[in-house]
């Protein structure tokens, strides 16, 4: 009986390690950049700053499976904002639909900003309104 209990505990611990390891990997998107989660796995937004071009690209994915498969999800949003922590910098990104995004929706948003070259660490919050629902999620580069 003790052996069965020990095996059950070991199996449970192993499952916890696998789940915890999987969660850590989900914080990085297909472009190897940090990701913010919106809602309970409803959307994932990858934050891709380009200091040279002075732009920030935000790519929207659906659930975790979509994120890992790099499957973009077009959303009905007029803009998406990203607020970086250090230095404090807020960028409003406008829809820049991909060619296969449905009319009136976008899976990519792009904003221009000065000062991106001063980012010490890519960390902050992404927020936006999809339809009538407001979303916000934090991201942090590892």
PDB file of C-alpha atoms in Angstrom:
ATOM      1  CA  UNK A   1       0.000   0.000   0.000  1.00  0.00           C
ATOM      2  CA  UNK A   2       2.844   2.397   0.845  1.00  0.00           C
ATOM      3  CA  UNK A   3       4.468   1.650  -2.494  1.00  0.00           C
ATOM      4  CA  UNK A   4       1.264   2.570  -4.344  1.00  0.00           C
ATOM      5  CA  UNK A   5       0.984   5.798  -2.387  1.00  0.00           C
ATOM      6  CA  UNK A   6       4.650   6.602  -3.103  1.00  0.00           C
ATOM      7  CA  UNK A   7       4.187   5.928  -6.819  1.00  0.00           C
ATOM      8  CA  UNK A   8       1.065   8.096  -6.924  1.00  0.00           C
ATOM      9  CA  UNK A   9       2.915  10.959  -5.209  1.00  0.00           C
ATOM     10  CA  UNK A  10       5.879  10.623  -7.566  1.00  0.00           C
ATOM     11  CA  UNK A  11       3.576  10.607 -10.606  1.00  0.00           C
ATOM     12  CA  UNK A  12       1.779  13.705  -9.330  1.00  0.00           C
ATOM     13  CA  UNK A  13       5.077  15.501  -8.730  1.00  0.00           C
ATOM     14  CA  UNK A  14       6.253  14.558 -12.221  1.00  0.00           C
ATOM     15  CA  UNK A  15       3.054  15.959 -13.718  1.00  0.00           C
ATOM     16  CA  UNK A  16       3.516  19.206 -11.780  1.00  0.00           C
ATOM     17  CA  UNK A  17       7.070  19.555 -13.126  1.00  0.00           C
ATOM     18  CA  UNK A  18       5.885  18.983 -16.718  1.00  0.00           C
ATOM     19  CA  UNK A  19       3.038  21.502 -16.345  1.00  0.00           C
ATOM     20  CA  UNK A  20       5.283  24.110 -14.709  1.00  0.00           C
ATOM     21  CA  UNK A  21       7.909  23.648 -17.428  1.00  0.00           C
ATOM     22  CA  UNK A  22       5.261  24.104 -20.106  1.00  0.00           C
ATOM     23  CA  UNK A  23       3.962  27.337 -18.608  1.00  0.00           C
ATOM     24  CA  UNK A  24       7.423  28.913 -18.622  1.00  0.00           C
ATOM     25  CA  UNK A  25       7.885  28.106 -22.313  1.00  0.00           C
ATOM     26  CA  UNK A  26       4.607  29.818 -23.180  1.00  0.00           C
ATOM     27  CA  UNK A  27       5.927  33.257 -22.285  1.00  0.00           C
ATOM     28  CA  UNK A  28       7.901  33.422 -25.539  1.00  0.00           C
ATOM     29  CA  UNK A  29       6.261  33.689 -28.949  1.00  0.00           C
ATOM     30  CA  UNK A  30       7.221  32.385 -32.391  1.00  0.00           C
ATOM     31  CA  UNK A  31       9.469  35.439 -32.914  1.00  0.00           C
ATOM     32  CA  UNK A  32      11.275  34.585 -29.631  1.00  0.00           C
ATOM     33  CA  UNK A  33       9.835  37.687 -27.992  1.00  0.00           C
ATOM     34  CA  UNK A  34       7.761  38.048 -24.786  1.00  0.00           C
ATOM     35  CA  UNK A  35       4.034  37.325 -24.777  1.00  0.00           C
ATOM     36  CA  UNK A  36       1.144  38.796 -22.774  1.00  0.00           C
ATOM     37  CA  UNK A  37      -1.934  36.671 -22.106  1.00  0.00           C
ATOM     38  CA  UNK A  38      -5.391  38.217 -22.420  1.00  0.00           C
ATOM     39  CA  UNK A  39      -8.275  36.606 -20.587  1.00  0.00           C
ATOM     40  CA  UNK A  40      -8.129  32.965 -19.599  1.00  0.00           C
ATOM     41  CA  UNK A  41      -6.116  31.749 -22.600  1.00  0.00           C
ATOM     42  CA  UNK A  42      -8.404  33.681 -24.975  1.00  0.00           C
ATOM     43  CA  UNK A  43      -5.615  35.592 -26.689  1.00  0.00           C
ATOM     44  CA  UNK A  44      -1.835  35.873 -26.561  1.00  0.00           C
ATOM     45  CA  UNK A  45      -0.042  38.993 -27.798  1.00  0.00           C
ATOM     46  CA  UNK A  46       3.626  38.849 -28.778  1.00  0.00           C
ATOM     47  CA  UNK A  47       5.528  42.132 -28.318  1.00  0.00           C
ATOM     48  CA  UNK A  48       8.185  42.760 -30.988  1.00  0.00           C
ATOM     49  CA  UNK A  49      10.041  46.082 -30.645  1.00  0.00           C
ATOM     50  CA  UNK A  50      12.381  47.170 -33.456  1.00  0.00           C
ATOM     51  CA  UNK A  51      14.584  49.993 -32.155  1.00  0.00           C
ATOM     52  CA  UNK A  52      16.256  50.505 -35.538  1.00  0.00           C
ATOM     53  CA  UNK A  53      12.930  51.065 -37.337  1.00  0.00           C
ATOM     54  CA  UNK A  54      11.354  52.819 -34.335  1.00  0.00           C
ATOM     55  CA  UNK A  55       8.360  50.468 -34.358  1.00  0.00           C
ATOM     56  CA  UNK A  56       6.604  47.990 -32.113  1.00  0.00           C
ATOM     57  CA  UNK A  57       4.728  45.119 -33.740  1.00  0.00           C
ATOM     58  CA  UNK A  58       2.092  43.277 -31.725  1.00  0.00           C
ATOM     59  CA  UNK A  59       1.051  39.884 -33.088  1.00  0.00           C
ATOM     60  CA  UNK A  60      -2.155  38.305 -31.790  1.00  0.00           C
ATOM     61  CA  UNK A  61      -2.586  34.548 -31.376  1.00  0.00           C
ATOM     62  CA  UNK A  62      -5.488  32.556 -29.934  1.00  0.00           C
ATOM     63  CA  UNK A  63      -5.035  29.985 -27.157  1.00  0.00           C
ATOM     64  CA  UNK A  64      -1.723  28.339 -26.107  1.00  0.00           C
ATOM     65  CA  UNK A  65      -1.935  25.791 -28.932  1.00  0.00           C
ATOM     66  CA  UNK A  66      -2.361  28.583 -31.472  1.00  0.00           C
ATOM     67  CA  UNK A  67       0.625  30.397 -29.945  1.00  0.00           C
ATOM     68  CA  UNK A  68       2.870  27.334 -30.234  1.00  0.00           C
ATOM     69  CA  UNK A  69       1.706  26.688 -33.803  1.00  0.00           C
ATOM     70  CA  UNK A  70       2.224  30.388 -34.686  1.00  0.00           C
ATOM     71  CA  UNK A  71      -1.434  30.518 -35.726  1.00  0.00           C
ATOM     72  CA  UNK A  72      -2.473  34.167 -35.707  1.00  0.00           C
ATOM     73  CA  UNK A  73      -5.944  35.246 -34.608  1.00  0.00           C
ATOM     74  CA  UNK A  74      -7.507  38.327 -36.166  1.00  0.00           C
ATOM     75  CA  UNK A  75      -9.411  40.498 -33.700  1.00  0.00           C
ATOM     76  CA  UNK A  76     -11.903  43.339 -33.940  1.00  0.00           C
ATOM     77  CA  UNK A  77      -9.886  46.160 -32.333  1.00  0.00           C
ATOM     78  CA  UNK A  78      -9.272  49.758 -33.366  1.00  0.00           C
ATOM     79  CA  UNK A  79      -5.867  49.802 -31.634  1.00  0.00           C
ATOM     80  CA  UNK A  80      -3.729  47.974 -29.093  1.00  0.00           C
ATOM     81  CA  UNK A  81      -1.434  49.779 -26.646  1.00  0.00           C
ATOM     82  CA  UNK A  82       1.797  48.651 -25.066  1.00  0.00           C
ATOM     83  CA  UNK A  83       3.260  50.355 -21.983  1.00  0.00           C
ATOM     84  CA  UNK A  84       6.933  49.581 -21.389  1.00  0.00           C
ATOM     85  CA  UNK A  85       8.284  49.889 -17.835  1.00  0.00           C
ATOM     86  CA  UNK A  86      11.909  50.957 -18.288  1.00  0.00           C
ATOM     87  CA  UNK A  87      12.049  53.536 -19.584  1.00  0.00           C
ATOM     88  CA  UNK A  88       8.392  54.418 -19.227  1.00  0.00           C
ATOM     89  CA  UNK A  89       7.119  54.504 -22.798  1.00  0.00           C
ATOM     90  CA  UNK A  90       3.619  53.950 -24.190  1.00  0.00           C
ATOM     91  CA  UNK A  91       2.991  53.060 -27.818  1.00  0.00           C
ATOM     92  CA  UNK A  92      -0.412  52.974 -29.504  1.00  0.00           C
ATOM     93  CA  UNK A  93      -0.409  50.428 -32.328  1.00  0.00           C
ATOM     94  CA  UNK A  94      -2.841  50.597 -35.241  1.00  0.00           C
ATOM     95  CA  UNK A  95      -4.218  47.604 -37.142  1.00  0.00           C
ATOM     96  CA  UNK A  96      -1.875  46.364 -39.879  1.00  0.00           C
ATOM     97  CA  UNK A  97      -3.857  43.374 -41.174  1.00  0.00           C
ATOM     98  CA  UNK A  98      -2.182  40.418 -42.805  1.00  0.00           C
ATOM     99  CA  UNK A  99      -3.473  39.559 -46.291  1.00  0.00           C
ATOM    100  CA  UNK A 100      -5.467  36.601 -44.967  1.00  0.00           C
ATOM    101  CA  UNK A 101      -7.108  38.492 -42.076  1.00  0.00           C
ATOM    102  CA  UNK A 102     -10.885  38.926 -42.482  1.00  0.00           C
ATOM    103  CA  UNK A 103     -12.167  42.372 -43.430  1.00  0.00           C
ATOM    104  CA  UNK A 104     -12.429  44.689 -40.420  1.00  0.00           C
ATOM    105  CA  UNK A 105     -10.111  42.535 -38.255  1.00  0.00           C
ATOM    106  CA  UNK A 106      -6.349  42.306 -37.759  1.00  0.00           C
ATOM    107  CA  UNK A 107      -3.877  39.859 -36.237  1.00  0.00           C
ATOM    108  CA  UNK A 108      -1.037  42.388 -36.387  1.00  0.00           C
ATOM    109  CA  UNK A 109      -0.795  45.908 -34.959  1.00  0.00           C
ATOM    110  CA  UNK A 110       2.085  48.323 -35.520  1.00  0.00           C
ATOM    111  CA  UNK A 111       2.994  51.526 -33.701  1.00  0.00           C
ATOM    112  CA  UNK A 112       5.828  54.038 -34.064  1.00  0.00           C
ATOM    113  CA  UNK A 113       7.789  55.454 -31.153  1.00  0.00           C
ATOM    114  CA  UNK A 114      11.016  57.207 -30.351  1.00  0.00           C
ATOM    115  CA  UNK A 115      13.129  55.911 -27.499  1.00  0.00           C
ATOM    116  CA  UNK A 116      12.845  52.172 -28.180  1.00  0.00           C
ATOM    117  CA  UNK A 117      16.644  51.947 -28.290  1.00  0.00           C
ATOM    118  CA  UNK A 118      16.629  52.936 -24.599  1.00  0.00           C
ATOM    119  CA  UNK A 119      14.630  49.883 -23.503  1.00  0.00           C
ATOM    120  CA  UNK A 120      16.621  48.194 -20.757  1.00  0.00           C
ATOM    121  CA  UNK A 121      14.382  45.151 -20.523  1.00  0.00           C
ATOM    122  CA  UNK A 122      11.354  44.342 -22.612  1.00  0.00           C
ATOM    123  CA  UNK A 123       8.725  44.391 -19.885  1.00  0.00           C
ATOM    124  CA  UNK A 124       5.324  45.994 -19.477  1.00  0.00           C
ATOM    125  CA  UNK A 125       1.615  45.678 -20.203  1.00  0.00           C
ATOM    126  CA  UNK A 126      -0.392  45.222 -23.409  1.00  0.00           C
ATOM    127  CA  UNK A 127      -3.988  46.443 -23.398  1.00  0.00           C
ATOM    128  CA  UNK A 128      -6.798  46.719 -25.884  1.00  0.00           C
ATOM    129  CA  UNK A 129     -10.499  46.392 -26.497  1.00  0.00           C
ATOM    130  CA  UNK A 130     -11.750  43.483 -28.597  1.00  0.00           C
ATOM    131  CA  UNK A 131     -15.337  44.134 -29.585  1.00  0.00           C
ATOM    132  CA  UNK A 132     -16.821  45.376 -26.323  1.00  0.00           C
ATOM    133  CA  UNK A 133     -14.448  43.513 -23.970  1.00  0.00           C
ATOM    134  CA  UNK A 134     -11.350  45.188 -22.490  1.00  0.00           C
ATOM    135  CA  UNK A 135      -8.185  43.108 -22.088  1.00  0.00           C
ATOM    136  CA  UNK A 136      -4.865  43.705 -20.363  1.00  0.00           C
ATOM    137  CA  UNK A 137      -1.892  41.435 -19.757  1.00  0.00           C
ATOM    138  CA  UNK A 138       1.704  41.735 -18.591  1.00  0.00           C
ATOM    139  CA  UNK A 139       4.790  40.528 -20.419  1.00  0.00           C
ATOM    140  CA  UNK A 140       8.441  40.210 -19.427  1.00  0.00           C
ATOM    141  CA  UNK A 141      11.493  39.232 -21.440  1.00  0.00           C
ATOM    142  CA  UNK A 142      13.495  36.445 -19.849  1.00  0.00           C
TER     143      UNK A 142
END
